[in-house]
DNA sequence: ATGATTGCAAAGAATTTGCAGTCTC
DNA sequence: GAGACTGCAAATTCTTTGCAATCAT
């Protein structure tokens, strides 16, 4: 849908101010990156992408902490042990919560369907939990990595 | 069901040998602990429980790594950011994959029902993934912690 | 101007490895 | 006896913090 233009910059900046945060160069870059990403990112990945904007790792670390404290960003414990961060739905365009991860090449595919929502409601009702949410990750070996011929792209270790 | 007796030791030991691993004191303690635990454990928690058996942290670390390489233990990224480890079904008594975690007191309740299995199969078929598995964690605020009167037991931070 | 925010660099944790002695088979 | 395992301690990596300078309002 939305095409990504320079006007996005203004968008991120005003969003920041709306949230009572100062709109600095680095923060804008981080918000835009998070907003554009289809998958949760590690701090290192975020830093990697925004260092060109002259943004230090410590800034990434502290700013993400602030956003998480304000519940604008959600921390996700990834199946491979990394900790990742995902912006919460903003503008109403909703970020994914379900992923399919290849155990060989580590490719991540978002999954749109949600089979957990009704289940979540049911469990919440049954056990009296409030403010319930969930995290689901599927892992397996993707078609490419199953073919011995195709050497797993991006394979580590 | 199964009551936990000294004969368990022999069981863990022979299981280890069956897997081609040497049955040392520390390893037996770790296997028994994992087998008895209803929830995945961190390395620190495992070490905590087996240090009395004179088992070093490095041993826990290396042995768990070996078991994971052999796919006898599964690594679980916990919703609070910790990495936990869970033994794979052995004897056929099946370990949980679903948990409900209180965000206030951090209590963990296993969930027996699995709504994901059919979905998992469906996704695997649709996208051609092999060896698929999943991890689902629900989080919310438990009934006790919702009552302002009741001070959350075990509350941290 | 002024207080929030940043970069740098160092402190603190957690994870991982080397090696010589010990224990299992 | 031989080689797999272990404990100890050091190395590496990741996370978090202090502080003076800088930037947004």
PDB file of N, CA, C and O (backbone and C1' of nucleotides) in Angstrom, chain A residues 22 24 27 54-56 58-59 62, chain C residues 2-10:
ATOM      1  N   UNK A  22      11.833  13.648  21.762  1.00  0.00           N
ATOM      2  CA  UNK A  22      12.478  14.563  20.832  1.00  0.00           C
ATOM      3  C   UNK A  22      12.819  13.848  19.527  1.00  0.00           C
ATOM      4  O   UNK A  22      13.290  12.712  19.545  1.00  0.00           O
ATOM      5  N   UNK A  24      15.136  13.379  17.061  1.00  0.00           N
ATOM      6  CA  UNK A  24      16.511  13.549  16.591  1.00  0.00           C
ATOM      7  C   UNK A  24      16.714  12.712  15.337  1.00  0.00           C
ATOM      8  O   UNK A  24      15.936  11.806  15.027  1.00  0.00           O
ATOM      9  N   UNK A  27      16.891   8.909  16.007  1.00  0.00           N
ATOM     10  CA  UNK A  27      15.606   8.343  16.391  1.00  0.00           C
ATOM     11  C   UNK A  27      14.677   8.211  15.200  1.00  0.00           C
ATOM     12  O   UNK A  27      13.946   7.223  15.064  1.00  0.00           O
ATOM     13  N   UNK A  54      24.779   8.134  11.404  1.00  0.00           N
ATOM     14  CA  UNK A  54      25.567   8.602  12.537  1.00  0.00           C
ATOM     15  C   UNK A  54      24.923   8.300  13.867  1.00  0.00           C
ATOM     16  O   UNK A  54      24.930   9.117  14.781  1.00  0.00           O
ATOM     17  N   UNK A  55      24.388   7.101  13.962  1.00  0.00           N
ATOM     18  CA  UNK A  55      23.689   6.745  15.200  1.00  0.00           C
ATOM     19  C   UNK A  55      24.429   5.630  15.916  1.00  0.00           C
ATOM     20  O   UNK A  55      24.617   4.533  15.392  1.00  0.00           O
ATOM     21  N   UNK A  56      24.842   5.922  17.126  1.00  0.00           N
ATOM     22  CA  UNK A  56      25.648   5.002  17.923  1.00  0.00           C
ATOM     23  C   UNK A  56      24.826   3.828  18.466  1.00  0.00           C
ATOM     24  O   UNK A  56      23.610   3.924  18.628  1.00  0.00           O
ATOM     25  N   UNK A  58      24.820   2.710  21.443  1.00  0.00           N
ATOM     26  CA  UNK A  58      24.242   3.068  22.748  1.00  0.00           C
ATOM     27  C   UNK A  58      22.919   3.812  22.574  1.00  0.00           C
ATOM     28  O   UNK A  58      22.004   3.668  23.384  1.00  0.00           O
ATOM     29  N   UNK A  59      22.841   4.587  21.532  1.00  0.00           N
ATOM     30  CA  UNK A  59      21.604   5.317  21.255  1.00  0.00           C
ATOM     31  C   UNK A  59      20.496   4.352  20.868  1.00  0.00           C
ATOM     32  O   UNK A  59      19.362   4.461  21.332  1.00  0.00           O
ATOM     33  N   UNK A  62      19.449   2.606  24.073  1.00  0.00           N
ATOM     34  CA  UNK A  62      18.649   3.415  24.989  1.00  0.00           C
ATOM     35  C   UNK A  62      17.289   3.799  24.419  1.00  0.00           C
ATOM     36  O   UNK A  62      16.290   3.819  25.128  1.00  0.00           O
TER      37      UNK A  62
ATOM     38  P    DT C   2      18.791  29.020  31.044  1.00  0.00           P
ATOM     39  O5'  DT C   2      18.235  27.671  30.389  1.00  0.00           O
ATOM     40  C5'  DT C   2      16.847  27.319  30.426  1.00  0.00           C
ATOM     41  C4'  DT C   2      16.764  25.801  30.366  1.00  0.00           C
ATOM     42  C3'  DT C   2      17.817  25.112  31.233  1.00  0.00           C
ATOM     43  O3'  DT C   2      17.334  23.846  31.618  1.00  0.00           O
ATOM     44  C1'  DT C   2      18.175  24.509  29.048  1.00  0.00           C
ATOM     45  P    DG C   3      16.900  23.456  33.037  1.00  0.00           P
ATOM     46  O5'  DG C   3      16.335  21.987  32.745  1.00  0.00           O
ATOM     47  C5'  DG C   3      15.203  21.840  31.907  1.00  0.00           C
ATOM     48  C4'  DG C   3      15.448  20.771  30.873  1.00  0.00           C
ATOM     49  C3'  DG C   3      15.982  19.458  31.447  1.00  0.00           C
ATOM     50  O3'  DG C   3      15.292  18.424  30.780  1.00  0.00           O
ATOM     51  C1'  DG C   3      17.372  20.149  29.705  1.00  0.00           C
ATOM     52  P    DA C   4      15.346  16.960  31.227  1.00  0.00           P
ATOM     53  O5'  DA C   4      15.236  16.203  29.828  1.00  0.00           O
ATOM     54  C5'  DA C   4      14.300  16.655  28.866  1.00  0.00           C
ATOM     55  C4'  DA C   4      14.748  16.226  27.492  1.00  0.00           C
ATOM     56  C3'  DA C   4      15.025  14.742  27.366  1.00  0.00           C
ATOM     57  O3'  DA C   4      14.624  14.356  26.068  1.00  0.00           O
ATOM     58  C1'  DA C   4      17.000  15.944  26.887  1.00  0.00           C
ATOM     59  P    DT C   5      14.689  12.888  25.571  1.00  0.00           P
ATOM     60  O5'  DT C   5      16.115  12.798  24.886  1.00  0.00           O
ATOM     61  C5'  DT C   5      16.351  13.565  23.716  1.00  0.00           C
ATOM     62  C4'  DT C   5      17.744  13.304  23.206  1.00  0.00           C
ATOM     63  C3'  DT C   5      18.171  11.833  23.164  1.00  0.00           C
ATOM     64  O3'  DT C   5      18.559  11.543  21.838  1.00  0.00           O
ATOM     65  C1'  DT C   5      19.860  13.160  24.113  1.00  0.00           C
ATOM     66  P    DT C   6      19.122  10.158  21.412  1.00  0.00           P
ATOM     67  O5'  DT C   6      20.673  10.462  21.222  1.00  0.00           O
ATOM     68  C5'  DT C   6      21.058  11.500  20.325  1.00  0.00           C
ATOM     69  C4'  DT C   6      22.561  11.656  20.369  1.00  0.00           C
ATOM     70  C3'  DT C   6      23.310  10.354  20.172  1.00  0.00           C
ATOM     71  O3'  DT C   6      24.177  10.461  19.041  1.00  0.00           O
ATOM     72  C1'  DT C   6      24.086  11.519  22.124  1.00  0.00           C
ATOM     73  P    DG C   7      24.811   9.189  18.390  1.00  0.00           P
ATOM     74  O5'  DG C   7      26.339   9.300  18.810  1.00  0.00           O
ATOM     75  C5'  DG C   7      27.047  10.504  18.559  1.00  0.00           C
ATOM     76  C4'  DG C   7      28.409  10.450  19.225  1.00  0.00           C
ATOM     77  C3'  DG C   7      29.176   9.143  18.999  1.00  0.00           C
ATOM     78  O3'  DG C   7      30.545   9.491  18.731  1.00  0.00           O
ATOM     79  C1'  DG C   7      28.856   9.506  21.334  1.00  0.00           C
ATOM     80  P    DC C   8      31.583   8.481  18.208  1.00  0.00           P
ATOM     81  O5'  DC C   8      32.516   8.222  19.472  1.00  0.00           O
ATOM     82  C5'  DC C   8      33.013   9.336  20.221  1.00  0.00           C
ATOM     83  C4'  DC C   8      33.442   8.868  21.602  1.00  0.00           C
ATOM     84  C3'  DC C   8      34.217   7.542  21.614  1.00  0.00           C
ATOM     85  O3'  DC C   8      35.475   7.753  22.226  1.00  0.00           O
ATOM     86  C1'  DC C   8      32.569   7.587  23.289  1.00  0.00           C
ATOM     87  P    DA C   9      36.611   6.636  22.135  1.00  0.00           P
ATOM     88  O5'  DA C   9      36.887   6.301  23.663  1.00  0.00           O
ATOM     89  C5'  DA C   9      36.374   7.164  24.698  1.00  0.00           C
ATOM     90  C4'  DA C   9      36.152   6.333  25.940  1.00  0.00           C
ATOM     91  C3'  DA C   9      36.917   5.009  25.946  1.00  0.00           C
ATOM     92  O3'  DA C   9      37.253   4.682  27.293  1.00  0.00           O
ATOM     93  C1'  DA C   9      34.668   4.544  26.149  1.00  0.00           C
ATOM     94  P    DA C  10      38.227   3.498  27.662  1.00  0.00           P
ATOM     95  O5'  DA C  10      38.123   3.381  29.254  1.00  0.00           O
ATOM     96  C5'  DA C  10      37.261   4.275  29.969  1.00  0.00           C
ATOM     97  C4'  DA C  10      36.218   3.483  30.724  1.00  0.00           C
ATOM     98  C3'  DA C  10      36.689   2.132  31.262  1.00  0.00           C
ATOM     99  O3'  DA C  10      36.198   1.972  32.588  1.00  0.00           O
ATOM    100  C1'  DA C  10      34.702   1.853  30.076  1.00  0.00           C
TER     101       DA C  10
END
